[in-house]
Short mmCIF file of C-alpha atoms in Angstrom, two decimals:
data_model
loop_
_atom_site.label_atom_id
_atom_site.label_comp_id
_atom_site.label_asym_id
_atom_site.label_seq_id
_atom_site.Cartn_x
_atom_site.Cartn_y
_atom_site.Cartn_z
CA MET A 22 32.26 1.90 -6.70
CA PRO A 23 31.96 5.45 -5.29
CA PRO A 24 33.83 6.30 -2.15
CA ARG A 25 32.20 5.09 0.85
CA GLN A 26 30.58 7.66 3.13
CA ARG A 27 30.93 7.43 6.92
CA LEU A 28 27.42 6.89 8.26
CA THR A 29 25.97 5.68 11.49
CA PRO A 30 24.33 2.25 11.43
CA ALA A 31 20.92 3.79 11.31
CA GLU A 32 21.89 6.23 8.45
CA ARG A 33 23.46 3.32 6.54
CA ARG A 34 20.43 1.24 6.92
CA ALA A 35 18.20 4.11 5.69
CA GLN A 36 20.50 4.61 2.77
CA LEU A 37 20.36 0.86 1.80
CA LEU A 38 16.62 0.83 2.17
CA ALA A 39 16.32 3.88 -0.17
CA VAL A 40 18.57 2.23 -2.79
CA GLY A 41 16.65 -0.95 -2.50
CA ALA A 42 13.31 0.75 -2.77
CA ARG A 43 14.33 2.43 -5.99
CA LEU A 44 15.57 -0.83 -7.51
CA PHE A 45 12.53 -2.91 -6.49
CA ALA A 46 10.23 -0.18 -7.90
CA ALA A 47 12.12 -0.01 -11.15
CA HIS A 48 12.71 -3.86 -11.91
CA PRO A 49 11.03 -7.15 -11.31
CA TYR A 50 12.23 -8.88 -8.18
CA VAL A 51 14.22 -11.39 -10.07
CA ASP A 52 16.24 -8.78 -11.79
CA VAL A 53 17.36 -7.02 -8.62
CA LEU A 54 20.77 -8.19 -7.47
CA MET A 55 22.24 -7.55 -4.08
CA GLU A 56 25.56 -6.82 -5.88
CA GLU A 57 23.91 -3.87 -7.57
CA VAL A 58 22.30 -2.70 -4.28
CA ALA A 59 25.89 -2.57 -2.72
CA GLU A 60 27.42 -0.93 -5.73
CA ARG A 61 24.85 1.83 -5.87
CA ALA A 62 25.07 2.46 -2.19
CA GLY A 63 28.88 2.60 -2.43
CA VAL A 64 29.36 -0.28 0.17
CA SER A 65 30.85 -3.79 0.13
CA ARG A 66 28.55 -6.73 -0.32
CA ALA A 67 29.69 -7.91 3.17
CA LEU A 68 28.51 -4.65 4.75
CA LEU A 69 25.19 -4.91 2.87
CA TYR A 70 24.68 -8.51 4.17
CA ARG A 71 25.42 -7.40 7.71
CA HIS A 72 22.36 -5.15 7.46
CA PHE A 73 20.17 -7.52 5.29
CA PRO A 74 21.21 -11.19 5.21
CA SER A 75 19.29 -11.85 2.02
CA LYS A 76 17.41 -10.08 -0.91
CA GLN A 77 14.12 -11.36 0.68
CA ALA A 78 15.02 -9.62 3.88
CA LEU A 79 15.88 -6.38 2.16
CA PHE A 80 12.60 -6.43 0.22
CA ALA A 81 10.58 -7.15 3.44
CA ALA A 82 12.24 -4.10 5.10
CA VAL A 83 11.50 -1.93 2.16
CA TYR A 84 7.86 -3.09 2.09
CA GLN A 85 7.38 -2.62 5.81
CA GLN A 86 8.71 0.96 5.40
CA ALA A 87 6.28 1.63 2.59
CA ALA A 88 3.30 0.13 4.63
CA ASP A 89 4.22 2.42 7.58
CA ARG A 90 4.34 5.42 5.26
CA LEU A 91 0.99 4.55 3.66
CA LEU A 92 -0.67 4.22 7.06
CA ALA A 93 0.80 7.62 8.14
CA GLU A 94 -0.51 9.35 4.99
CA THR A 95 -4.02 7.75 5.08
CA ARG A 96 -6.22 10.03 7.15
CA PHE A 97 -9.70 9.23 8.49
CA ASP A 98 -11.30 12.31 9.81
CA PRO A 99 -14.95 12.19 10.99
CA ALA A 100 -15.36 15.88 10.08
CA ASP A 101 -15.12 14.78 6.42
CA SER A 102 -17.74 12.64 4.59
CA LEU A 103 -17.08 8.94 4.40
CA VAL A 104 -16.68 9.16 0.65
CA ASP A 105 -14.04 11.92 0.95
CA GLN A 106 -12.16 9.90 3.53
CA LEU A 107 -12.21 6.78 1.39
CA THR A 108 -11.24 8.78 -1.67
CA GLN A 109 -8.22 10.09 0.22
CA GLY A 110 -7.11 6.73 1.33
CA MET A 111 -7.52 5.10 -2.00
CA ASP A 112 -5.61 7.89 -3.76
CA VAL A 113 -2.66 7.56 -1.33
CA HIS A 114 -2.51 3.82 -1.97
CA LEU A 115 -3.00 4.02 -5.76
CA ASP A 116 -0.20 6.70 -5.94
CA TYR A 117 2.08 4.10 -4.35
CA PHE A 118 0.89 1.17 -6.43
CA VAL A 119 1.30 3.08 -9.69
CA ALA A 120 4.77 4.39 -8.81
CA ASN A 121 5.92 1.01 -7.29
CA ARG A 122 4.16 -1.48 -9.63
CA ASN A 123 7.03 -4.02 -9.52
CA ALA A 124 7.31 -3.92 -5.74
CA VAL A 125 3.54 -4.38 -5.29
CA LEU A 126 3.46 -7.32 -7.73
CA THR A 127 6.50 -8.86 -5.96
CA ALA A 128 4.76 -8.72 -2.58
CA ASN A 129 1.43 -10.03 -3.88
CA ARG A 130 2.63 -12.51 -6.49
CA VAL A 131 6.38 -13.51 -6.32
CA LEU A 132 6.68 -13.51 -2.51
CA ALA A 133 2.96 -14.11 -1.82
CA GLY A 134 3.80 -17.24 0.37
CA ASP A 135 6.40 -15.54 2.45
CA PRO A 136 5.18 -15.27 5.97
CA VAL A 137 6.85 -12.02 6.72
CA ILE A 138 5.42 -10.29 3.68
CA GLN A 139 2.00 -11.68 4.57
CA THR A 140 2.22 -10.33 8.16
CA ILE A 141 3.20 -6.82 6.80
CA MET A 142 0.11 -6.77 4.60
CA THR A 143 -2.23 -8.30 7.12
CA ASP A 144 -1.04 -5.83 9.77
CA GLU A 145 -1.63 -2.87 7.39
CA LEU A 146 -5.13 -4.07 6.45
CA ASP A 147 -5.93 -4.68 10.14
CA ALA A 148 -4.74 -1.04 11.00
CA LEU A 149 -6.87 0.43 8.19
CA ARG A 150 -9.88 -1.62 9.27
CA ALA A 151 -9.60 -0.40 12.87
CA ARG A 152 -9.36 3.27 11.79
CA LEU A 153 -12.41 2.92 9.59
CA LEU A 154 -14.39 1.35 12.43
CA ALA A 155 -13.46 4.34 14.57
CA VAL A 156 -15.07 6.83 12.20
CA LEU A 157 -18.11 4.93 11.00
CA PRO A 158 -21.48 5.72 12.46
CA LEU A 159 -22.38 2.33 14.06
CA ALA A 160 -25.90 1.85 15.06
CA ASP A 161 -24.78 0.22 18.27
CA GLU A 162 -21.98 -2.04 19.54
CA SER A 163 -23.77 -5.17 18.26
CA ALA A 164 -23.19 -3.89 14.77
CA ARG A 165 -19.36 -3.58 15.14
CA GLU A 166 -18.66 -7.28 14.52
CA ALA A 167 -20.71 -7.34 11.36
CA VAL A 168 -19.22 -4.00 10.09
CA SER A 169 -15.66 -5.32 10.86
CA GLY A 170 -16.34 -8.48 8.84
CA VAL A 171 -17.54 -6.35 5.83
CA LEU A 172 -14.43 -4.13 6.09
CA LYS A 173 -12.08 -7.06 6.34
CA SER A 174 -13.60 -8.63 3.14
CA TRP A 175 -13.62 -5.30 1.38
CA LEU A 176 -10.06 -4.59 1.99
CA VAL A 177 -9.03 -7.98 0.62
CA PHE A 178 -11.27 -7.34 -2.33
CA VAL A 179 -9.50 -3.92 -2.93
CA GLN A 180 -6.08 -5.61 -2.66
CA VAL A 181 -6.91 -8.34 -5.20
CA LEU A 182 -8.62 -5.94 -7.64
CA CYS A 183 -5.76 -3.51 -7.52
CA VAL A 184 -3.11 -6.16 -8.15
CA ASP A 185 -5.16 -7.51 -11.03
CA TRP A 186 -5.43 -3.94 -12.39
CA LEU A 187 -1.64 -3.48 -12.13
CA THR A 188 -1.22 -6.59 -14.18
CA HIS A 189 -3.73 -5.58 -16.88
CA GLU A 190 -5.35 -2.20 -16.79
CA THR A 191 -9.01 -2.97 -17.79
CA CYS A 192 -10.26 0.34 -16.61
CA THR A 193 -9.00 3.80 -15.73
CA ARG A 194 -7.54 4.63 -12.35
CA THR A 195 -10.51 6.80 -11.42
CA GLN A 196 -12.92 3.97 -12.35
CA LEU A 197 -10.91 1.56 -10.21
CA ARG A 198 -11.00 3.83 -7.28
CA ASP A 199 -14.72 4.50 -7.50
CA VAL A 200 -15.57 0.84 -7.98
CA CYS A 201 -13.86 0.17 -4.70
CA ILE A 202 -15.51 2.99 -2.91
CA GLY A 203 -18.92 2.13 -4.38
CA ALA A 204 -18.57 -1.44 -3.28
CA VAL A 205 -18.00 -0.62 0.41
CA ILE A 206 -20.66 2.11 0.60
CA GLY A 207 -23.17 -0.35 -0.76
CA ALA A 208 -22.05 -3.08 1.58
CA LEU A 209 -22.21 -0.97 4.69
CA ARG A 210 -25.57 0.84 4.10
CA PRO A 211 -27.67 -1.81 5.87
CA LEU A 212 -25.30 -1.90 9.01
CA LEU A 213 -24.91 1.84 9.80
CA SER A 214 -27.16 4.19 11.74
CA GLU A 215 -26.59 6.86 9.06
CA ASP A 216 -26.40 6.56 5.30
CA PRO A 217 -22.74 6.66 4.60
CA ALA A 218 -23.46 8.59 1.26
CA PRO A 219 -26.95 10.13 1.52
CA GLU A 220 -26.50 11.94 -1.77
CA GLY A 221 -25.03 9.07 -3.51
CA LEU A 222 -21.58 9.07 -5.08
CA PRO A 223 -20.72 12.14 -7.19
CA PRO A 224 -21.03 11.59 -10.85
CA TYR A 225 -17.94 11.23 -13.17
CA ARG A 226 -16.88 14.13 -15.21
CA PRO A 227 -17.71 13.64 -18.89
CA ASP A 228 -14.01 13.70 -19.75
CA GLY A 229 -13.35 10.86 -17.41
CA THR A 230 -10.79 12.66 -15.40
CA GLY A 231 -12.50 11.99 -12.09
CA ARG A 232 -15.11 13.62 -9.90
CA PRO A 233 -15.64 17.32 -9.53
#
């Protein structure tokens, strides 16, 4: 074990979260051992357990931190087209999903029944829905409830589709992203005062690398 560094409680917690995040990203949940987390952080198991009483608690804290970061990096700016905003948000999330495949599968499969993990995911989806509602051109306030319902269903659809894609990649990442964007554009068209994509979705490049 490397020499223990003197850190404040907040610094030590951040260090343990960073170590945990790397291990949960690199390995399936069952293969991550608290003993290894402690060893890599250069602390005793007793100190690790003072911060996180279980592996499940450590994972929940790691996943909460990731959800907070994803929300901070997802920007909805009315100055941009809705397609551009959705593309930016999808890319931010797909970057994380691809880099942290094991962690995403843990949250959505292994710990799917854990109430803490479910709350983290629900809170993030609710925050994304609220942000989208704030930038969409609603015809009037009476349309808000219908649009909110569409967005709620769409976000769950995206979550399920992305988790399935991480398990078995049946299409390219660009295709996955654009299927998700196309689905919500089509669903929202009848409910908005303006066409969310009046010129349609930009075409794919022939080489399949994405949109121009």
